Amino acid sequence: MRVRDKVVVITGGGSGIGAALARRFAAEGAAAVVVADLDGDAAHTVATTVGGDAYGCDVADSAAVDDLVRMTFRRHGRVDLFCSNAGITTGVGLDDPLDLWHKAFDVNVLAHVWAARAVLPHMLERGSGWLLATASAAGLLTAPGDAPYTVTKHGAVALAEWLAVTYGGRGIGVSVLCPLGVATPLLLDALAAGESGAHAVAASGTVISADEVAAAAVTGLIDERFLILPHPEVGRFWAQKAADPDRWLAGVRRLTAAHPAPPAHPAPPAHPAPPAESEQP
Ligand SMILES: NC(=O)c1ccc[n+]([C@@H]2O[C@H](COP(=O)([O-])OP(=O)(O)OC[C@H]3O[C@@H](n4cnc5c(N)ncnc54)[C@H](O)[C@@H]3O)[C@@H](O)[C@H]2O)c1
């Protein structure tokens, strides 16, 4: 799957990873780059930079996602690659407001459903097309400090798997992008606000740039990989978790207790490595 000459749509394209994908896809020679974001001005700024189109679009609104796809068809005749990238963190646990749980499900899970519903009929008719969902390492492991994020990112990975199983034999490609910490406003603003979950992410491994994530996405697409891991260690943690979940959980709990985070509460690494042999229970 090469991006050259492809018509690409990117949600959450006004900032961070989405903006980096837009820049990278334009540099790779995409036929059109459509930048969609809740923040229409941000989408416009990025679109101007890459010579693309900008749309203000709330991905939690299925009608707005339909409109985005319809407008792209009207202007470019097709969608070859839909990057369902917009996402939000909440920084909350069990006792926090229910509306944050609903919002996380809307943006981090259902938006991927709306995107697939909007583009798949056309892609199936043509017998080709690609869906790239940005989930997170939290969708394979866990994100202490953010229960809705963990649960909904697992949902995003599960949906991508289901789509790959159901449509993969019919010319449709599906990839899911699962980075660990990335230096974007999503993480950096939360760090500045002192959110323990964000401090946990920063403490858990290397924080890479959005451009590095975009480069990994392009490589993963060329290799036609389902699971794209810009941080390779995430694959190792995931395999170790699958091999022995109880041992992994024990290690996470131990590491959680060992990693205090500012301002005053203990904070674990967000996606902790399984314990070393010497640390095993
Ligand atoms: N930054 C990280 O450490 C990190 C790690 C793993 C996964 N991710 C995921 O990467 C994706 C992009 O995040 P980012 O780090 O670039 O964050 P970001 O905050 O820089 O960018 C997210 C963009 O999504 C837009 N957005 C938010 N809600 C929207 C909605 N309802 N409709 C349309 N657009 C909306 C925002 O306006 C913003 O421009 C998210 O899905 C996030 O969960 C980020």
GROMACS .gro file of C-alpha atoms in nm, residues 96-207:
model
  112
   96ASP     CA    1  -1.568   1.055   3.746
   97PRO     CA    2  -1.853   1.198   3.537
   98LEU     CA    3  -2.036   0.961   3.307
   99ASP     CA    4  -2.036   1.214   3.024
  100LEU     CA    5  -1.658   1.170   2.988
  101TRP     CA    6  -1.710   0.795   2.940
  102HIS     CA    7  -1.971   0.863   2.672
  103LYS     CA    8  -1.748   1.117   2.500
  104ALA     CA    9  -1.454   0.876   2.499
  105PHE     CA   10  -1.670   0.604   2.343
  106ASP     CA   11  -1.804   0.850   2.083
  107VAL     CA   12  -1.465   0.982   1.972
  108ASN     CA   13  -1.236   0.683   2.036
  109VAL     CA   14  -1.466   0.399   1.923
  110LEU     CA   15  -1.785   0.500   1.746
  111ALA     CA   16  -1.607   0.750   1.519
  112HIS     CA   17  -1.422   0.451   1.368
  113VAL     CA   18  -1.758   0.283   1.310
  114TRP     CA   19  -1.899   0.593   1.138
  115ALA     CA   20  -1.590   0.617   0.917
  116ALA     CA   21  -1.607   0.250   0.814
  117ARG     CA   22  -1.979   0.275   0.744
  118ALA     CA   23  -1.925   0.582   0.526
  119VAL     CA   24  -1.635   0.458   0.313
  120LEU     CA   25  -1.668   0.078   0.298
  121PRO     CA   26  -1.958   0.060   0.050
  122HIS     CA   27  -1.755   0.258  -0.205
  123MET     CA   28  -1.434   0.071  -0.134
  124LEU     CA   29  -1.607  -0.267  -0.163
  125GLU     CA   30  -1.764  -0.161  -0.491
  126ARG     CA   31  -1.420  -0.075  -0.628
  127GLY     CA   32  -1.260  -0.377  -0.461
  128SER     CA   33  -0.992  -0.165  -0.297
  129GLY     CA   34  -0.937   0.076  -0.012
  130TRP     CA   35  -0.757   0.106   0.319
  131LEU     CA   36  -0.866   0.196   0.671
  132LEU     CA   37  -0.601   0.320   0.915
  133ALA     CA   38  -0.720   0.369   1.273
  134THR     CA   39  -0.508   0.546   1.532
  135ALA     CA   40  -0.560   0.358   1.857
  136SER     CA   41  -0.278   0.354   2.113
  137ALA     CA   42  -0.047   0.123   2.304
  138ALA     CA   43  -0.318   0.166   2.569
  139GLY     CA   44  -0.539  -0.043   2.339
  140LEU     CA   45  -0.302  -0.339   2.378
  141LEU     CA   46  -0.169  -0.279   2.730
  142THR     CA   47  -0.316  -0.033   2.979
  143ALA     CA   48  -0.312   0.337   3.073
  144PRO     CA   49  -0.316   0.378   3.451
  145GLY     CA   50  -0.488   0.704   3.538
  146ASP     CA   51  -0.731   0.690   3.246
  147ALA     CA   52  -0.993   0.416   3.253
  148PRO     CA   53  -1.209   0.542   2.962
  149TYR     CA   54  -0.902   0.586   2.742
  150THR     CA   55  -0.782   0.231   2.814
  151VAL     CA   56  -1.123   0.076   2.753
  152THR     CA   57  -1.204   0.271   2.438
  153LYS     CA   58  -0.862   0.221   2.282
  154HIS     CA   59  -0.901  -0.154   2.337
  155GLY     CA   60  -1.234  -0.111   2.158
  156ALA     CA   61  -1.066   0.066   1.868
  157VAL     CA   62  -0.817  -0.220   1.828
  158ALA     CA   63  -1.099  -0.477   1.854
  159LEU     CA   64  -1.302  -0.301   1.587
  160ALA     CA   65  -1.001  -0.281   1.354
  161GLU     CA   66  -0.943  -0.655   1.399
  162TRP     CA   67  -1.307  -0.726   1.325
  163LEU     CA   68  -1.296  -0.513   1.011
  164ALA     CA   69  -0.977  -0.687   0.896
  165VAL     CA   70  -1.132  -1.030   0.947
  166THR     CA   71  -1.461  -0.937   0.784
  167TYR     CA   72  -1.342  -0.735   0.484
  168GLY     CA   73  -0.975  -0.828   0.447
  169GLY     CA   74  -1.048  -1.089   0.182
  170ARG     CA   75  -1.243  -0.842  -0.029
  171GLY     CA   76  -0.970  -0.599  -0.125
  172ILE     CA   77  -0.992  -0.389   0.190
  173GLY     CA   78  -0.680  -0.325   0.397
  174VAL     CA   79  -0.698  -0.243   0.766
  175SER     CA   80  -0.417  -0.115   0.988
  176VAL     CA   81  -0.417   0.002   1.346
  177LEU     CA   82  -0.154   0.243   1.475
  178CYS     CA   83  -0.060   0.191   1.841
  179PRO     CA   84   0.201   0.440   1.963
  180LEU     CA   85   0.317   0.486   2.321
  181GLY     CA   86   0.409   0.844   2.421
  182VAL     CA   87   0.416   1.104   2.141
  183ALA     CA   88   0.509   1.471   2.184
  184THR     CA   89   0.179   1.629   2.078
  185PRO     CA   90  -0.060   1.870   2.254
  186LEU     CA   91  -0.266   1.570   2.374
  187LEU     CA   92   0.025   1.456   2.589
  188LEU     CA   93   0.213   1.782   2.644
  189ASP     CA   94  -0.093   1.981   2.760
  190ALA     CA   95  -0.185   1.705   3.003
  191LEU     CA   96   0.171   1.704   3.134
  192ALA     CA   97   0.156   2.080   3.184
  193ALA     CA   98  -0.174   2.039   3.369
  194GLY     CA   99  -0.009   1.790   3.605
  195GLU     CA  100  -0.228   1.494   3.505
  196SER     CA  101  -0.080   1.186   3.665
  197GLY     CA  102  -0.170   0.967   3.367
  198ALA     CA  103   0.029   1.188   3.133
  199HIS     CA  104   0.325   1.187   3.371
  200ALA     CA  105   0.293   0.810   3.376
  201VAL     CA  106   0.311   0.797   2.995
  202ALA     CA  107   0.620   1.017   2.991
  203ALA     CA  108   0.783   0.800   3.259
  204SER     CA  109   0.704   0.474   3.083
  205GLY     CA  110   0.929   0.503   2.779
  206THR     CA  111   1.068   0.720   2.504
  207VAL     CA  112   0.841   1.003   2.395
   0.00000   0.00000   0.00000
